[in-house]
């Protein structure tokens, strides 16, 4: 099984984890991407949303588990085939919620190109923006190094 270990700066990442944890709490209550189900049976709709909510919560727990005692001792997180997909999904959910809660004023292009003077942003918005970029980078690492569908094509 392919595995990568990523060395991260504790000084940079630790404050961002507070942002991730705050956003993760809001994801316990609702989906990052609410569904418009139209005319589906209300019971079926409720069951489907409940299952998606449970899966989203489980994915976020996998993401947060990367930042365990080993991370705070050595600054290293381990990614492999067992946690890659849940971490990808959790990063996407957290990034969507960050956009909704803290980054509404930024357009898609700005967020994707990082064309922002971060030091000019107010503290909460700066942390949210840096967290958004950190999670995007984590997603890119997983896709580049662990996604077998991309590696095999």
PDB file of C-alpha atoms in Angstrom:
ATOM      1  CA  UNK A   1       0.000   0.000   0.000  1.00  0.00           C
ATOM      2  CA  UNK A   2       1.386   3.362  -1.016  1.00  0.00           C
ATOM      3  CA  UNK A   3       1.864   5.806   1.856  1.00  0.00           C
ATOM      4  CA  UNK A   4       3.172   9.324   2.048  1.00  0.00           C
ATOM      5  CA  UNK A   5       4.246  11.202   5.118  1.00  0.00           C
ATOM      6  CA  UNK A   6       3.981  14.952   5.063  1.00  0.00           C
ATOM      7  CA  UNK A   7       6.050  17.122   7.363  1.00  0.00           C
ATOM      8  CA  UNK A   8       4.164  20.263   8.343  1.00  0.00           C
ATOM      9  CA  UNK A   9       5.122  23.322  10.322  1.00  0.00           C
ATOM     10  CA  UNK A  10       3.440  23.129  13.723  1.00  0.00           C
ATOM     11  CA  UNK A  11       3.577  26.909  14.076  1.00  0.00           C
ATOM     12  CA  UNK A  12       1.667  27.386  10.830  1.00  0.00           C
ATOM     13  CA  UNK A  13      -0.755  24.463  10.939  1.00  0.00           C
ATOM     14  CA  UNK A  14      -1.762  24.421  14.619  1.00  0.00           C
ATOM     15  CA  UNK A  15      -3.740  27.705  14.444  1.00  0.00           C
ATOM     16  CA  UNK A  16      -5.430  26.488  11.262  1.00  0.00           C
ATOM     17  CA  UNK A  17      -6.608  23.360  13.062  1.00  0.00           C
ATOM     18  CA  UNK A  18      -8.672  25.564  15.360  1.00  0.00           C
ATOM     19  CA  UNK A  19     -10.449  26.880  12.269  1.00  0.00           C
ATOM     20  CA  UNK A  20     -10.966  23.341  10.948  1.00  0.00           C
ATOM     21  CA  UNK A  21     -12.387  22.210  14.301  1.00  0.00           C
ATOM     22  CA  UNK A  22     -14.786  25.153  14.465  1.00  0.00           C
ATOM     23  CA  UNK A  23     -16.009  24.491  10.947  1.00  0.00           C
ATOM     24  CA  UNK A  24     -16.207  20.750  11.663  1.00  0.00           C
ATOM     25  CA  UNK A  25     -18.651  21.460  14.488  1.00  0.00           C
ATOM     26  CA  UNK A  26     -20.937  23.273  12.080  1.00  0.00           C
ATOM     27  CA  UNK A  27     -20.693  20.312   9.698  1.00  0.00           C
ATOM     28  CA  UNK A  28     -22.073  18.033  12.422  1.00  0.00           C
ATOM     29  CA  UNK A  29     -25.388  19.831  12.037  1.00  0.00           C
ATOM     30  CA  UNK A  30     -25.765  20.199   8.271  1.00  0.00           C
ATOM     31  CA  UNK A  31     -24.341  19.102   4.954  1.00  0.00           C
ATOM     32  CA  UNK A  32     -21.605  21.217   3.398  1.00  0.00           C
ATOM     33  CA  UNK A  33     -23.538  21.096   0.118  1.00  0.00           C
ATOM     34  CA  UNK A  34     -27.262  21.027   0.904  1.00  0.00           C
ATOM     35  CA  UNK A  35     -29.348  19.002  -1.478  1.00  0.00           C
ATOM     36  CA  UNK A  36     -32.348  20.151  -3.473  1.00  0.00           C
ATOM     37  CA  UNK A  37     -34.241  16.910  -3.815  1.00  0.00           C
ATOM     38  CA  UNK A  38     -37.423  18.202  -5.383  1.00  0.00           C
ATOM     39  CA  UNK A  39     -40.432  15.914  -5.193  1.00  0.00           C
ATOM     40  CA  UNK A  40     -38.842  12.917  -3.501  1.00  0.00           C
ATOM     41  CA  UNK A  41     -40.693  11.049  -0.801  1.00  0.00           C
ATOM     42  CA  UNK A  42     -40.034  12.947   2.475  1.00  0.00           C
ATOM     43  CA  UNK A  43     -39.081   9.734   4.316  1.00  0.00           C
ATOM     44  CA  UNK A  44     -36.637   8.727   1.618  1.00  0.00           C
ATOM     45  CA  UNK A  45     -35.250  12.268   1.544  1.00  0.00           C
ATOM     46  CA  UNK A  46     -34.724  12.299   5.328  1.00  0.00           C
ATOM     47  CA  UNK A  47     -33.006   8.898   5.253  1.00  0.00           C
ATOM     48  CA  UNK A  48     -30.752   9.934   2.387  1.00  0.00           C
ATOM     49  CA  UNK A  49     -29.743  13.218   4.037  1.00  0.00           C
ATOM     50  CA  UNK A  50     -29.151  11.381   7.323  1.00  0.00           C
ATOM     51  CA  UNK A  51     -26.842   8.864   5.621  1.00  0.00           C
ATOM     52  CA  UNK A  52     -24.943  11.651   3.867  1.00  0.00           C
ATOM     53  CA  UNK A  53     -24.618  13.534   7.160  1.00  0.00           C
ATOM     54  CA  UNK A  54     -23.225  10.450   8.904  1.00  0.00           C
ATOM     55  CA  UNK A  55     -20.718   9.915   6.078  1.00  0.00           C
ATOM     56  CA  UNK A  56     -19.652  13.571   6.148  1.00  0.00           C
ATOM     57  CA  UNK A  57     -19.161  13.432   9.923  1.00  0.00           C
ATOM     58  CA  UNK A  58     -17.101  10.241   9.605  1.00  0.00           C
ATOM     59  CA  UNK A  59     -14.927  11.812   6.889  1.00  0.00           C
ATOM     60  CA  UNK A  60     -14.250  14.888   9.022  1.00  0.00           C
ATOM     61  CA  UNK A  61     -13.250  12.641  11.929  1.00  0.00           C
ATOM     62  CA  UNK A  62     -10.700  10.924   9.671  1.00  0.00           C
ATOM     63  CA  UNK A  63      -9.304  14.324   8.685  1.00  0.00           C
ATOM     64  CA  UNK A  64      -9.037  15.472  12.304  1.00  0.00           C
ATOM     65  CA  UNK A  65      -7.436  12.156  13.307  1.00  0.00           C
ATOM     66  CA  UNK A  66      -4.439  13.029  11.110  1.00  0.00           C
ATOM     67  CA  UNK A  67      -3.551  15.676  13.657  1.00  0.00           C
ATOM     68  CA  UNK A  68      -2.930  13.380  16.588  1.00  0.00           C
ATOM     69  CA  UNK A  69      -0.151  13.125  19.178  1.00  0.00           C
ATOM     70  CA  UNK A  70       2.360  12.098  16.507  1.00  0.00           C
ATOM     71  CA  UNK A  71       1.596  15.248  14.565  1.00  0.00           C
ATOM     72  CA  UNK A  72       2.100  17.464  17.613  1.00  0.00           C
ATOM     73  CA  UNK A  73       5.292  15.597  18.536  1.00  0.00           C
ATOM     74  CA  UNK A  74       6.876  15.346  15.079  1.00  0.00           C
ATOM     75  CA  UNK A  75       4.822  17.558  12.770  1.00  0.00           C
ATOM     76  CA  UNK A  76       4.093  14.618  10.462  1.00  0.00           C
ATOM     77  CA  UNK A  77       0.820  13.315   9.062  1.00  0.00           C
ATOM     78  CA  UNK A  78       0.473  10.017   7.202  1.00  0.00           C
ATOM     79  CA  UNK A  79      -1.704   9.565   4.154  1.00  0.00           C
ATOM     80  CA  UNK A  80      -2.460   6.265   2.473  1.00  0.00           C
ATOM     81  CA  UNK A  81      -5.183   4.471   0.540  1.00  0.00           C
ATOM     82  CA  UNK A  82      -7.196   3.867   3.720  1.00  0.00           C
ATOM     83  CA  UNK A  83      -7.637   7.543   4.568  1.00  0.00           C
ATOM     84  CA  UNK A  84      -7.112   9.336   1.242  1.00  0.00           C
ATOM     85  CA  UNK A  85     -10.727   9.425   0.046  1.00  0.00           C
ATOM     86  CA  UNK A  86     -12.277  10.394   3.390  1.00  0.00           C
ATOM     87  CA  UNK A  87      -9.663  13.143   3.806  1.00  0.00           C
ATOM     88  CA  UNK A  88     -10.363  14.425   0.276  1.00  0.00           C
ATOM     89  CA  UNK A  89     -14.096  14.565   0.979  1.00  0.00           C
ATOM     90  CA  UNK A  90     -13.604  16.146   4.406  1.00  0.00           C
ATOM     91  CA  UNK A  91     -11.296  18.812   2.971  1.00  0.00           C
ATOM     92  CA  UNK A  92     -13.912  19.594   0.343  1.00  0.00           C
ATOM     93  CA  UNK A  93     -16.669  19.844   2.970  1.00  0.00           C
ATOM     94  CA  UNK A  94     -14.608  22.112   5.226  1.00  0.00           C
ATOM     95  CA  UNK A  95     -13.571  24.304   2.297  1.00  0.00           C
ATOM     96  CA  UNK A  96     -17.187  24.676   1.173  1.00  0.00           C
ATOM     97  CA  UNK A  97     -18.235  25.672   4.673  1.00  0.00           C
ATOM     98  CA  UNK A  98     -15.296  28.089   4.984  1.00  0.00           C
ATOM     99  CA  UNK A  99     -16.472  29.787   1.802  1.00  0.00           C
ATOM    100  CA  UNK A 100     -19.997  30.007   3.140  1.00  0.00           C
ATOM    101  CA  UNK A 101     -19.041  31.303   6.597  1.00  0.00           C
ATOM    102  CA  UNK A 102     -15.891  33.377   6.143  1.00  0.00           C
ATOM    103  CA  UNK A 103     -14.928  33.833   2.498  1.00  0.00           C
ATOM    104  CA  UNK A 104     -18.136  35.048   0.840  1.00  0.00           C
ATOM    105  CA  UNK A 105     -16.457  38.209  -0.419  1.00  0.00           C
ATOM    106  CA  UNK A 106     -13.942  36.265  -2.519  1.00  0.00           C
ATOM    107  CA  UNK A 107     -14.740  35.069  -6.013  1.00  0.00           C
ATOM    108  CA  UNK A 108     -13.929  31.573  -7.246  1.00  0.00           C
ATOM    109  CA  UNK A 109     -10.932  32.751  -9.241  1.00  0.00           C
ATOM    110  CA  UNK A 110      -9.460  34.591  -6.264  1.00  0.00           C
ATOM    111  CA  UNK A 111      -9.820  31.555  -4.039  1.00  0.00           C
ATOM    112  CA  UNK A 112      -8.348  29.187  -6.590  1.00  0.00           C
ATOM    113  CA  UNK A 113      -5.418  31.401  -7.599  1.00  0.00           C
ATOM    114  CA  UNK A 114      -4.713  32.690  -4.065  1.00  0.00           C
ATOM    115  CA  UNK A 115      -4.339  36.162  -5.545  1.00  0.00           C
ATOM    116  CA  UNK A 116      -4.817  37.940  -2.221  1.00  0.00           C
ATOM    117  CA  UNK A 117      -2.589  40.023   0.002  1.00  0.00           C
ATOM    118  CA  UNK A 118      -3.155  37.877   3.077  1.00  0.00           C
ATOM    119  CA  UNK A 119      -1.542  40.361   5.456  1.00  0.00           C
ATOM    120  CA  UNK A 120      -4.212  42.949   4.615  1.00  0.00           C
ATOM    121  CA  UNK A 121      -7.054  40.664   5.689  1.00  0.00           C
ATOM    122  CA  UNK A 122      -8.605  40.907   9.146  1.00  0.00           C
ATOM    123  CA  UNK A 123      -7.409  38.119  11.480  1.00  0.00           C
ATOM    124  CA  UNK A 124     -10.465  35.793  11.272  1.00  0.00           C
ATOM    125  CA  UNK A 125     -10.660  36.102   7.491  1.00  0.00           C
ATOM    126  CA  UNK A 126      -6.884  35.599   7.182  1.00  0.00           C
ATOM    127  CA  UNK A 127      -7.032  32.364   9.198  1.00  0.00           C
ATOM    128  CA  UNK A 128     -10.007  31.128   7.178  1.00  0.00           C
ATOM    129  CA  UNK A 129      -8.218  31.936   3.900  1.00  0.00           C
ATOM    130  CA  UNK A 130      -4.998  30.243   5.002  1.00  0.00           C
ATOM    131  CA  UNK A 131      -6.987  27.214   6.159  1.00  0.00           C
ATOM    132  CA  UNK A 132      -8.750  27.096   2.783  1.00  0.00           C
ATOM    133  CA  UNK A 133      -5.367  27.088   1.011  1.00  0.00           C
ATOM    134  CA  UNK A 134      -3.904  24.503   3.388  1.00  0.00           C
ATOM    135  CA  UNK A 135      -6.793  22.101   2.766  1.00  0.00           C
ATOM    136  CA  UNK A 136      -6.534  22.664  -0.990  1.00  0.00           C
ATOM    137  CA  UNK A 137      -2.849  21.781  -0.841  1.00  0.00           C
ATOM    138  CA  UNK A 138      -3.619  18.654   1.159  1.00  0.00           C
ATOM    139  CA  UNK A 139      -6.154  17.635  -1.485  1.00  0.00           C
ATOM    140  CA  UNK A 140      -3.603  18.214  -4.245  1.00  0.00           C
ATOM    141  CA  UNK A 141      -1.032  16.046  -2.451  1.00  0.00           C
ATOM    142  CA  UNK A 142      -3.508  13.191  -2.161  1.00  0.00           C
ATOM    143  CA  UNK A 143      -4.573  13.433  -5.775  1.00  0.00           C
ATOM    144  CA  UNK A 144      -0.999  13.627  -7.059  1.00  0.00           C
ATOM    145  CA  UNK A 145       0.442  10.846  -4.913  1.00  0.00           C
ATOM    146  CA  UNK A 146      -2.331   8.515  -3.835  1.00  0.00           C
ATOM    147  CA  UNK A 147      -5.192   8.606  -6.309  1.00  0.00           C
ATOM    148  CA  UNK A 148      -4.668   5.406  -8.309  1.00  0.00           C
ATOM    149  CA  UNK A 149      -7.235   6.405 -10.944  1.00  0.00           C
ATOM    150  CA  UNK A 150      -5.076   9.385 -11.826  1.00  0.00           C
ATOM    151  CA  UNK A 151      -1.795   7.496 -11.512  1.00  0.00           C
ATOM    152  CA  UNK A 152      -3.011   4.638 -13.702  1.00  0.00           C
ATOM    153  CA  UNK A 153      -4.356   6.810 -16.509  1.00  0.00           C
TER     154      UNK A 153
END
